[in-house]
Amino acid sequence: MIKDITLGQYLPGNSIIHRLDPRTKLLMTVSFMMVLFILNSILSLIISMVIVLSCYHIAGISYKYAFKGIKPVLYVIVFTVILNVFFTSGAPLLVWKFITISKEGVNSAILVSLRVLTLITSASIMTYTTTPIMLTDAIEKLFKPLKKIKVPVHEMAMMMTIALRFIPTLIDETDKIMKAQAARGADIGTGNIIQRAKSFIPILVPLFISSFKRADDLAIAMESRCYRGGEGRTSMRVLKFTNKDLFAFIAFVLFTIILFVLQFFI
Amino acid sequence: MKSIDSLIKTNDVSYVYLNSINPIKAVNKISLSIKQGEYIAMLGRNGSGKSTFARLLNALLLPSEGEVIVLSKNAANEDDLWFIRKRVGMIFQNPDNQIIGTTVEEDIAFGPENLGVIQQEIKSRVTQALTDVGILDLRERAPHMLSGGQKQKVGIAAILAMHPMCIIMDESTSMLDPLGREELLKVVSILNKKEKITIINITHHMEEATFANRVIIIDNGKIVEDGTPAEVFTDVDKITKIGLDVPQVTLLLHKLKKAGYLKKVDAITVKQAYERIVQILE
């Protein structure tokens, strides 16, 4: 059961969004987030939300996954809404005893919550439609120019790949160690918070030691397969911009213009 | 090119581990010549130096004394390091700790990628390697969803994609169940016969030596026996003295010889032993 967890939150599919170049998706997501911070009208933000949700529709991903991403930050949103509604000064909309709700307060509460919701759903759609390994590739390619100023881009991407590769293996191992320690009478996960934290030491120590052993083995295996850093290395997966990406970029730019036009002229 | 038939040659090779308080001489003046297409089983107790010796053969370790020559190139020469590692591939004991890719396909592509092979060729090499090992159906699988035997086959395929001349298995069967071990050995045997790839199987399972056409026994960093399986296992007393077992059938024949039924022990497989025993009965 513990083996079945998926890496990241990738949901397999074959939609146009799935097939876009990961660099396109990454760039568009980042720029879309910036656009969201600049946008300042409720109408524009509502339209952005609609755009993001229609991306879910195109990708064939159920809206409940959009909600799944929001869930953990729901409290934060509620909290900011309360703060904004009650503590923003301006033209009073409702006065009851000492509580004053201003028009500006309501306005900014809606703005902030819409912005956060759209931010999260738009970032989620990228991780839902792109495998972690593709994202790593995209990051490596996009940051390649940084190599000139001696940033170890390839090494960082390789480390991410290895981390992704070993997450399931280490989860498996944790499971085994927990069972082994339980068989020796270790009491895991009971008692107060300090006792529970302490009970994880006999799990973490063997896990750490074996990870170092694995790292050592892996380094030797990589070396014996002629790994010598990124220099002169080719790749089986080659990222290629296609017409789909061009189309996506044009659509993105058009929508951005529309959003700004709406904000400034209406 | 006088040494065209000798793939790997070692001249008085020694290796000393310096990082402990008292240096350990793990390999002590081994001289050996390995020909293209041989299937060698290298046997020895734990700590006999066989794994260290194997690591000297593809320049993972460099000899403290003597020299290792692979296809007339010296392993100590840094410029030839990658040439040698490309020709002499190695798979290790723990199948989990040698898979680098997040899918089988990517792991097999890792070697050719390091060699700078162009993209289209990597794809065809991956397909070829997977077909040769018979795991084409596992192409898209994630490594943690594979069995131990399958993982070791991925390891073999990953080396094959680099077009090697020799595969060293460093106790690669020791963590496998009997079925997985049998399948792995079958794959390796086929590669040896069809593609003429030299196989060096380092193991302490005596039964695996019967697949080989040459058996080398290492003890205390030295070669103590070197010959065909039939030759080596004849001397049952010597092998038991080193602390190794002989295949069960050989032991049976050895006992029959002691009892005076046989003149010499020359069977290492069940079939051969059966024939000998039938002869006695007749």
GROMACS .gro file of N, CA and C in nm, chain B residues 11-137:
model
  381
  277ASN      N    1   4.924  -0.807  -1.479
  277ASN     CA    2   5.062  -0.847  -1.451
  277ASN      C    3   5.096  -0.815  -1.306
  278ASP      N    4   5.110  -0.918  -1.226
  278ASP     CA    5   5.149  -0.902  -1.085
  278ASP      C    6   5.072  -0.792  -1.013
  279VAL      N    7   4.940  -0.794  -1.028
  279VAL     CA    8   4.860  -0.686  -0.970
  279VAL      C    9   4.840  -0.706  -0.820
  280SER      N   10   4.864  -0.599  -0.745
  280SER     CA   11   4.835  -0.601  -0.602
  280SER      C   12   4.749  -0.481  -0.568
  281TYR      N   13   4.669  -0.494  -0.463
  281TYR     CA   14   4.595  -0.379  -0.415
  281TYR      C   15   4.594  -0.378  -0.263
  282VAL      N   16   4.630  -0.264  -0.209
  282VAL     CA   17   4.637  -0.252  -0.063
  282VAL      C   18   4.536  -0.147  -0.019
  283TYR      N   19   4.451  -0.184   0.077
  283TYR     CA   20   4.359  -0.085   0.136
  283TYR      C   21   4.434  -0.007   0.243
  284LEU      N   22   4.449   0.121   0.221
  284LEU     CA   23   4.531   0.201   0.312
  284LEU      C   24   4.449   0.268   0.422
  285ASN      N   25   4.318   0.275   0.402
  285ASN     CA   26   4.240   0.357   0.494
  285ASN      C   27   4.213   0.295   0.631
  286SER      N   28   4.259   0.171   0.652
  286SER     CA   29   4.242   0.114   0.786
  286SER      C   30   4.371   0.131   0.865
  287ILE      N   31   4.366   0.097   0.994
  287ILE     CA   32   4.482   0.120   1.080
  287ILE      C   33   4.601   0.035   1.034
  288ASN      N   34   4.576  -0.095   1.013
  288ASN     CA   35   4.682  -0.174   0.953
  288ASN      C   36   4.641  -0.208   0.810
  289PRO      N   37   4.723  -0.162   0.713
  289PRO     CA   38   4.688  -0.182   0.572
  289PRO      C   39   4.663  -0.329   0.538
  290ILE      N   40   4.559  -0.350   0.457
  290ILE     CA   41   4.524  -0.487   0.420
  290ILE      C   42   4.558  -0.509   0.273
  291LYS      N   43   4.635  -0.610   0.246
  291LYS     CA   44   4.666  -0.642   0.107
  291LYS      C   45   4.556  -0.735   0.056
  292ALA      N   46   4.458  -0.676  -0.014
  292ALA     CA   47   4.343  -0.754  -0.055
  292ALA      C   48   4.374  -0.839  -0.177
  293VAL      N   49   4.456  -0.785  -0.266
  293VAL     CA   50   4.495  -0.859  -0.385
  293VAL      C   51   4.647  -0.866  -0.385
  294ASN      N   52   4.699  -0.988  -0.405
  294ASN     CA   53   4.842  -1.008  -0.389
  294ASN      C   54   4.902  -1.070  -0.515
  295LYS      N   55   4.960  -0.985  -0.600
  295LYS     CA   56   5.033  -1.031  -0.719
  295LYS      C   57   4.957  -1.133  -0.802
  296ILE      N   58   4.847  -1.089  -0.857
  296ILE     CA   59   4.772  -1.179  -0.945
  296ILE      C   60   4.810  -1.151  -1.090
  297SER      N   61   4.847  -1.256  -1.161
  297SER     CA   62   4.873  -1.245  -1.304
  297SER      C   63   4.775  -1.336  -1.375
  298LEU      N   64   4.711  -1.280  -1.477
  298LEU     CA   65   4.597  -1.351  -1.534
  298LEU      C   66   4.573  -1.298  -1.674
  299SER      N   67   4.524  -1.385  -1.761
  299SER     CA   68   4.487  -1.338  -1.895
  299SER      C   69   4.347  -1.389  -1.927
  300ILE      N   70   4.260  -1.298  -1.966
  300ILE     CA   71   4.122  -1.336  -1.995
  300ILE      C   72   4.096  -1.312  -2.143
  301LYS      N   73   4.046  -1.416  -2.209
  301LYS     CA   74   4.024  -1.406  -2.354
  301LYS      C   75   3.882  -1.362  -2.384
  302GLN      N   76   3.864  -1.307  -2.504
  302GLN     CA   77   3.731  -1.269  -2.550
  302GLN      C   78   3.642  -1.393  -2.558
  303GLY      N   79   3.521  -1.383  -2.503
  303GLY     CA   80   3.424  -1.492  -2.516
  303GLY      C   81   3.429  -1.595  -2.405
  304GLU      N   82   3.518  -1.576  -2.309
  304GLU     CA   83   3.524  -1.674  -2.200
  304GLU      C   84   3.409  -1.651  -2.101
  305TYR      N   85   3.373  -1.757  -2.030
  305TYR     CA   86   3.275  -1.744  -1.922
  305TYR      C   87   3.347  -1.791  -1.796
  306ILE      N   88   3.378  -1.697  -1.711
  306ILE     CA   89   3.460  -1.729  -1.594
  306ILE      C   90   3.376  -1.720  -1.467
  307ALA      N   91   3.391  -1.818  -1.383
  307ALA     CA   92   3.332  -1.808  -1.250
  307ALA      C   93   3.447  -1.784  -1.153
  308MET      N   94   3.435  -1.677  -1.076
  308MET     CA   95   3.542  -1.645  -0.983
  308MET      C   96   3.490  -1.671  -0.842
  309LEU      N   97   3.553  -1.765  -0.775
  309LEU     CA   98   3.502  -1.807  -0.645
  309LEU      C   99   3.600  -1.771  -0.534
  310GLY      N  100   3.546  -1.760  -0.416
  310GLY     CA  101   3.633  -1.732  -0.303
  310GLY      C  102   3.547  -1.703  -0.181
  311ARG      N  103   3.605  -1.715  -0.065
  311ARG     CA  104   3.531  -1.685   0.057
  311ARG      C  105   3.506  -1.535   0.067
  312ASN      N  106   3.426  -1.495   0.166
  312ASN     CA  107   3.413  -1.351   0.194
  312ASN      C  108   3.549  -1.297   0.235
  313GLY      N  109   3.585  -1.184   0.179
  313GLY     CA  110   3.713  -1.123   0.217
  313GLY      C  111   3.832  -1.188   0.151
  314SER      N  112   3.808  -1.268   0.047
  314SER     CA  113   3.921  -1.332  -0.019
  314SER      C  114   3.988  -1.238  -0.119
  315GLY      N  115   3.922  -1.127  -0.149
  315GLY     CA  116   3.983  -1.031  -0.242
  315GLY      C  117   3.923  -1.037  -0.381
  316LYS      N  118   3.820  -1.120  -0.400
  316LYS     CA  119   3.768  -1.135  -0.535
  316LYS      C  120   3.694  -1.010  -0.585
  317SER      N  121   3.620  -0.944  -0.495
  317SER     CA  122   3.550  -0.822  -0.536
  317SER      C  123   3.649  -0.709  -0.565
  318THR      N  124   3.751  -0.700  -0.482
  318THR     CA  125   3.854  -0.599  -0.505
  318THR      C  126   3.919  -0.621  -0.640
  319PHE      N  127   3.950  -0.746  -0.668
  319PHE     CA  128   4.013  -0.779  -0.795
  319PHE      C  129   3.923  -0.737  -0.913
  320ALA      N  130   3.792  -0.765  -0.898
  320ALA     CA  131   3.699  -0.729  -1.005
  320ALA      C  132   3.700  -0.579  -1.029
  321ARG      N  133   3.706  -0.502  -0.921
  321ARG     CA  134   3.705  -0.357  -0.935
  321ARG      C  135   3.832  -0.303  -1.000
  322LEU      N  136   3.938  -0.382  -0.991
  322LEU     CA  137   4.061  -0.341  -1.059
  322LEU      C  138   4.045  -0.358  -1.211
  323LEU      N  139   3.960  -0.454  -1.250
  323LEU     CA  140   3.949  -0.487  -1.393
  323LEU      C  141   3.879  -0.379  -1.473
  324ASN      N  142   3.791  -0.298  -1.411
  324ASN     CA  143   3.735  -0.189  -1.491
  324ASN      C  144   3.771  -0.052  -1.432
  325ALA      N  145   3.885  -0.051  -1.367
  325ALA     CA  146   3.947   0.076  -1.325
  325ALA      C  147   3.864   0.154  -1.223
  326LEU      N  148   3.776   0.084  -1.150
  326LEU     CA  149   3.710   0.151  -1.037
  326LEU      C  150   3.812   0.169  -0.926
  327LEU      N  151   3.907   0.075  -0.920
  327LEU     CA  152   4.021   0.089  -0.830
  327LEU      C  153   4.146   0.080  -0.918
  328LEU      N  154   4.250   0.150  -0.878
  328LEU     CA  155   4.374   0.141  -0.953
  328LEU      C  156   4.475   0.061  -0.871
  329PRO      N  157   4.549  -0.029  -0.937
  329PRO     CA  158   4.639  -0.119  -0.863
  329PRO      C  159   4.748  -0.044  -0.787
  330SER      N  160   4.781  -0.096  -0.668
  330SER     CA  161   4.891  -0.039  -0.591
  330SER      C  162   5.023  -0.078  -0.655
  331GLU      N  163   5.025  -0.199  -0.711
  331GLU     CA  164   5.145  -0.248  -0.780
  331GLU      C  165   5.099  -0.324  -0.902
  332GLY      N  166   5.186  -0.337  -1.000
  332GLY     CA  167   5.153  -0.413  -1.120
  332GLY      C  168   5.062  -0.335  -1.212
  333GLU      N  169   5.015  -0.400  -1.319
  333GLU     CA  170   4.931  -0.327  -1.411
  333GLU      C  171   4.816  -0.412  -1.466
  334VAL      N  172   4.708  -0.343  -1.500
  334VAL     CA  173   4.593  -0.408  -1.561
  334VAL      C  174   4.584  -0.354  -1.703
  335ILE      N  175   4.583  -0.446  -1.802
  335ILE     CA  176   4.577  -0.404  -1.942
  335ILE      C  177   4.444  -0.452  -2.000
  336VAL      N  178   4.363  -0.359  -2.047
  336VAL     CA  179   4.238  -0.397  -2.113
  336VAL      C  180   4.250  -0.356  -2.259
  337LEU      N  181   4.240  -0.453  -2.348
  337LEU     CA  182   4.254  -0.429  -2.493
  337LEU      C  183   4.376  -0.341  -2.522
  338SER      N  184   4.487  -0.382  -2.473
  338SER     CA  185   4.617  -0.315  -2.486
  338SER      C  186   4.621  -0.173  -2.429
  339LYS      N  187   4.524  -0.136  -2.348
  339LYS     CA  188   4.530  -0.005  -2.284
  339LYS      C  189   4.548  -0.023  -2.132
  340ASN      N  190   4.634   0.058  -2.075
  340ASN     CA  191   4.663   0.047  -1.932
  340ASN      C  192   4.555   0.119  -1.851
  341ALA      N  193   4.500   0.048  -1.753
  341ALA     CA  194   4.391   0.105  -1.674
  341ALA      C  195   4.437   0.223  -1.589
  342ALA      N  196   4.567   0.231  -1.562
  342ALA     CA  197   4.618   0.340  -1.478
  342ALA      C  198   4.623   0.472  -1.554
  343ASN      N  199   4.610   0.463  -1.686
  343ASN     CA  200   4.616   0.583  -1.769
  343ASN      C  201   4.480   0.653  -1.770
  344GLU      N  202   4.475   0.774  -1.718
  344GLU     CA  203   4.347   0.840  -1.699
  344GLU      C  204   4.271   0.865  -1.830
  345ASP      N  205   4.347   0.885  -1.938
  345ASP     CA  206   4.281   0.911  -2.067
  345ASP      C  207   4.203   0.789  -2.119
  346ASP      N  208   4.247   0.672  -2.077
  346ASP     CA  209   4.183   0.551  -2.126
  346ASP      C  210   4.075   0.498  -2.033
  347LEU      N  211   4.055   0.569  -1.923
  347LEU     CA  212   3.963   0.524  -1.819
  347LEU      C  213   3.824   0.494  -1.877
  348TRP      N  214   3.770   0.589  -1.955
  348TRP     CA  215   3.633   0.575  -2.004
  348TRP      C  216   3.625   0.471  -2.113
  349PHE      N  217   3.732   0.458  -2.190
  349PHE     CA  218   3.740   0.353  -2.291
  349PHE      C  219   3.724   0.217  -2.222
  350ILE      N  220   3.794   0.201  -2.109
  350ILE     CA  221   3.792   0.072  -2.040
  350ILE      C  222   3.656   0.046  -1.976
  351ARG      N  223   3.601   0.148  -1.910
  351ARG     CA  224   3.472   0.127  -1.842
  351ARG      C  225   3.360   0.100  -1.941
  352LYS      N  226   3.376   0.152  -2.063
  352LYS     CA  227   3.276   0.128  -2.166
  352LYS      C  228   3.283  -0.019  -2.211
  353ARG      N  229   3.405  -0.073  -2.217
  353ARG     CA  230   3.422  -0.211  -2.265
  353ARG      C  231   3.393  -0.313  -2.156
  354VAL      N  232   3.426  -0.278  -2.032
  354VAL     CA  233   3.409  -0.371  -1.921
  354VAL      C  234   3.302  -0.318  -1.827
  355GLY      N  235   3.181  -0.370  -1.844
  355GLY     CA  236   3.069  -0.326  -1.760
  355GLY      C  237   3.061  -0.408  -1.634
  356MET      N  238   2.992  -0.353  -1.534
  356MET     CA  239   2.989  -0.424  -1.407
  356MET      C  240   2.850  -0.411  -1.345
  357ILE      N  241   2.795  -0.521  -1.297
  357ILE     CA  242   2.674  -0.509  -1.216
  357ILE      C  243   2.704  -0.558  -1.074
  358PHE      N  244   2.632  -0.498  -0.980
  358PHE     CA  245   2.671  -0.512  -0.841
  358PHE      C  246   2.576  -0.600  -0.761
  359GLN      N  247   2.604  -0.607  -0.633
  359GLN     CA  248   2.529  -0.697  -0.546
  359GLN      C  249   2.387  -0.651  -0.522
  360ASN      N  250   2.372  -0.526  -0.479
  360ASN     CA  251   2.239  -0.478  -0.442
  360ASN      C  252   2.169  -0.418  -0.563
  361PRO      N  253   2.063  -0.487  -0.611
  361PRO     CA  254   2.000  -0.441  -0.734
  361PRO      C  255   1.940  -0.301  -0.722
  362ASP      N  256   1.901  -0.263  -0.598
  362ASP     CA  257   1.837  -0.133  -0.580
  362ASP      C  258   1.933  -0.017  -0.598
  363ASN      N  259   2.057  -0.040  -0.557
  363ASN     CA  260   2.150   0.073  -0.550
  363ASN      C  261   2.227   0.098  -0.678
  364GLN      N  262   2.183   0.038  -0.789
  364GLN     CA  263   2.253   0.067  -0.913
  364GLN      C  264   2.159   0.115  -1.022
  365ILE      N  265   2.033   0.136  -0.986
  365ILE     CA  266   1.939   0.190  -1.084
  365ILE      C  267   1.927   0.339  -1.062
  366ILE      N  268   1.960   0.415  -1.165
  366ILE     CA  269   1.966   0.560  -1.152
  366ILE      C  270   1.841   0.626  -1.207
  367GLY      N  271   1.785   0.566  -1.313
  367GLY     CA  272   1.669   0.628  -1.379
  367GLY      C  273   1.540   0.608  -1.303
  368THR      N  274   1.441   0.694  -1.328
  368THR     CA  275   1.313   0.678  -1.261
  368THR      C  276   1.223   0.578  -1.334
  369THR      N  277   1.261   0.542  -1.457
  369THR     CA  278   1.195   0.430  -1.524
  369THR      C  279   1.303   0.339  -1.581
  370VAL      N  280   1.264   0.217  -1.615
  370VAL     CA  281   1.359   0.120  -1.670
  370VAL      C  282   1.428   0.178  -1.793
  371GLU      N  283   1.347   0.234  -1.881
  371GLU     CA  284   1.398   0.289  -2.006
  371GLU      C  285   1.505   0.396  -1.980
  372GLU      N  286   1.475   0.485  -1.886
  372GLU     CA  287   1.570   0.593  -1.857
  372GLU      C  288   1.698   0.540  -1.796
  373ASP      N  289   1.684   0.436  -1.714
  373ASP     CA  290   1.804   0.381  -1.652
  373ASP      C  291   1.895   0.321  -1.757
  374ILE      N  292   1.837   0.252  -1.854
  374ILE     CA  293   1.919   0.189  -1.957
  374ILE      C  294   1.983   0.296  -2.045
  375ALA      N  295   1.912   0.407  -2.063
  375ALA     CA  296   1.967   0.516  -2.145
  375ALA      C  297   2.082   0.588  -2.075
  376PHE      N  298   2.094   0.570  -1.944
  376PHE     CA  299   2.194   0.646  -1.867
  376PHE      C  300   2.337   0.626  -1.920
  377GLY      N  301   2.373   0.499  -1.945
  377GLY     CA  302   2.508   0.470  -1.996
  377GLY      C  303   2.536   0.537  -2.130
  378PRO      N  304   2.452   0.505  -2.232
  378PRO     CA  305   2.474   0.570  -2.363
  378PRO      C  306   2.472   0.723  -2.355
  379GLU      N  307   2.389   0.778  -2.267
  379GLU     CA  308   2.385   0.924  -2.251
  379GLU      C  309   2.521   0.976  -2.204
  380ASN      N  310   2.580   0.903  -2.110
  380ASN     CA  311   2.712   0.944  -2.061
  380ASN      C  312   2.818   0.936  -2.170
  381LEU      N  313   2.798   0.841  -2.263
  381LEU     CA  314   2.897   0.825  -2.369
  381LEU      C  315   2.877   0.927  -2.480
  382GLY      N  316   2.769   1.003  -2.471
  382GLY     CA  317   2.744   1.106  -2.573
  382GLY      C  318   2.688   1.051  -2.702
  383VAL      N  319   2.615   0.940  -2.693
  383VAL     CA  320   2.550   0.881  -2.811
  383VAL      C  321   2.434   0.972  -2.853
  384ILE      N  322   2.410   0.985  -2.985
  384ILE     CA  323   2.302   1.075  -3.029
  384ILE      C  324   2.165   1.015  -2.994
  385GLN      N  325   2.066   1.104  -2.985
  385GLN     CA  326   1.935   1.068  -2.931
  385GLN      C  327   1.868   0.949  -3.000
  386GLN      N  328   1.863   0.952  -3.135
  386GLN     CA  329   1.794   0.842  -3.204
  386GLN      C  330   1.860   0.709  -3.175
  387GLU      N  331   1.995   0.711  -3.168
  387GLU     CA  332   2.063   0.584  -3.145
  387GLU      C  333   2.039   0.534  -3.004
  388ILE      N  334   2.027   0.626  -2.907
  388ILE     CA  335   2.001   0.582  -2.770
  388ILE      C  336   1.872   0.501  -2.767
  389LYS      N  337   1.769   0.554  -2.834
  389LYS     CA  338   1.639   0.484  -2.835
  389LYS      C  339   1.654   0.343  -2.890
  390SER      N  340   1.725   0.330  -3.003
  390SER     CA  341   1.735   0.197  -3.064
  390SER      C  342   1.822   0.106  -2.978
  391ARG      N  343   1.922   0.163  -2.913
  391ARG     CA  344   2.006   0.081  -2.825
  391ARG      C  345   1.925   0.029  -2.706
  392VAL      N  346   1.839   0.117  -2.652
  392VAL     CA  347   1.757   0.077  -2.537
  392VAL      C  348   1.665  -0.038  -2.577
  393THR      N  349   1.599  -0.021  -2.694
  393THR     CA  350   1.509  -0.127  -2.740
  393THR      C  351   1.585  -0.257  -2.759
  394GLN      N  352   1.703  -0.249  -2.822
  394GLN     CA  353   1.783  -0.368  -2.848
  394GLN      C  354   1.824  -0.436  -2.717
  395ALA      N  355   1.873  -0.356  -2.622
  395ALA     CA  356   1.919  -0.413  -2.495
  395ALA      C  357   1.804  -0.481  -2.421
  396LEU      N  358   1.687  -0.416  -2.423
  396LEU     CA  359   1.571  -0.474  -2.354
  396LEU      C  360   1.529  -0.604  -2.421
  397THR      N  361   1.536  -0.607  -2.554
  397THR     CA  362   1.499  -0.728  -2.627
  397THR      C  363   1.597  -0.840  -2.596
  398ASP      N  364   1.727  -0.808  -2.596
  398ASP     CA  365   1.828  -0.909  -2.571
  398ASP      C  366   1.811  -0.976  -2.435
  399VAL      N  367   1.769  -0.897  -2.338
  399VAL     CA  368   1.755  -0.951  -2.203
  399VAL      C  369   1.614  -1.008  -2.182
  400GLY      N  370   1.523  -0.974  -2.274
  400GLY     CA  371   1.388  -1.029  -2.266
  400GLY      C  372   1.298  -0.956  -2.169
  401ILE      N  373   1.316  -0.825  -2.153
  401ILE     CA  374   1.228  -0.751  -2.062
  401ILE      C  375   1.168  -0.629  -2.131
  402LEU      N  376   1.141  -0.643  -2.260
  402LEU     CA  377   1.088  -0.530  -2.336
  402LEU      C  378   0.955  -0.480  -2.275
  403ASP      N  379   0.882  -0.571  -2.214
  403ASP     CA  380   0.752  -0.533  -2.156
  403ASP      C  381   0.766  -0.447  -2.031
   0.00000   0.00000   0.00000
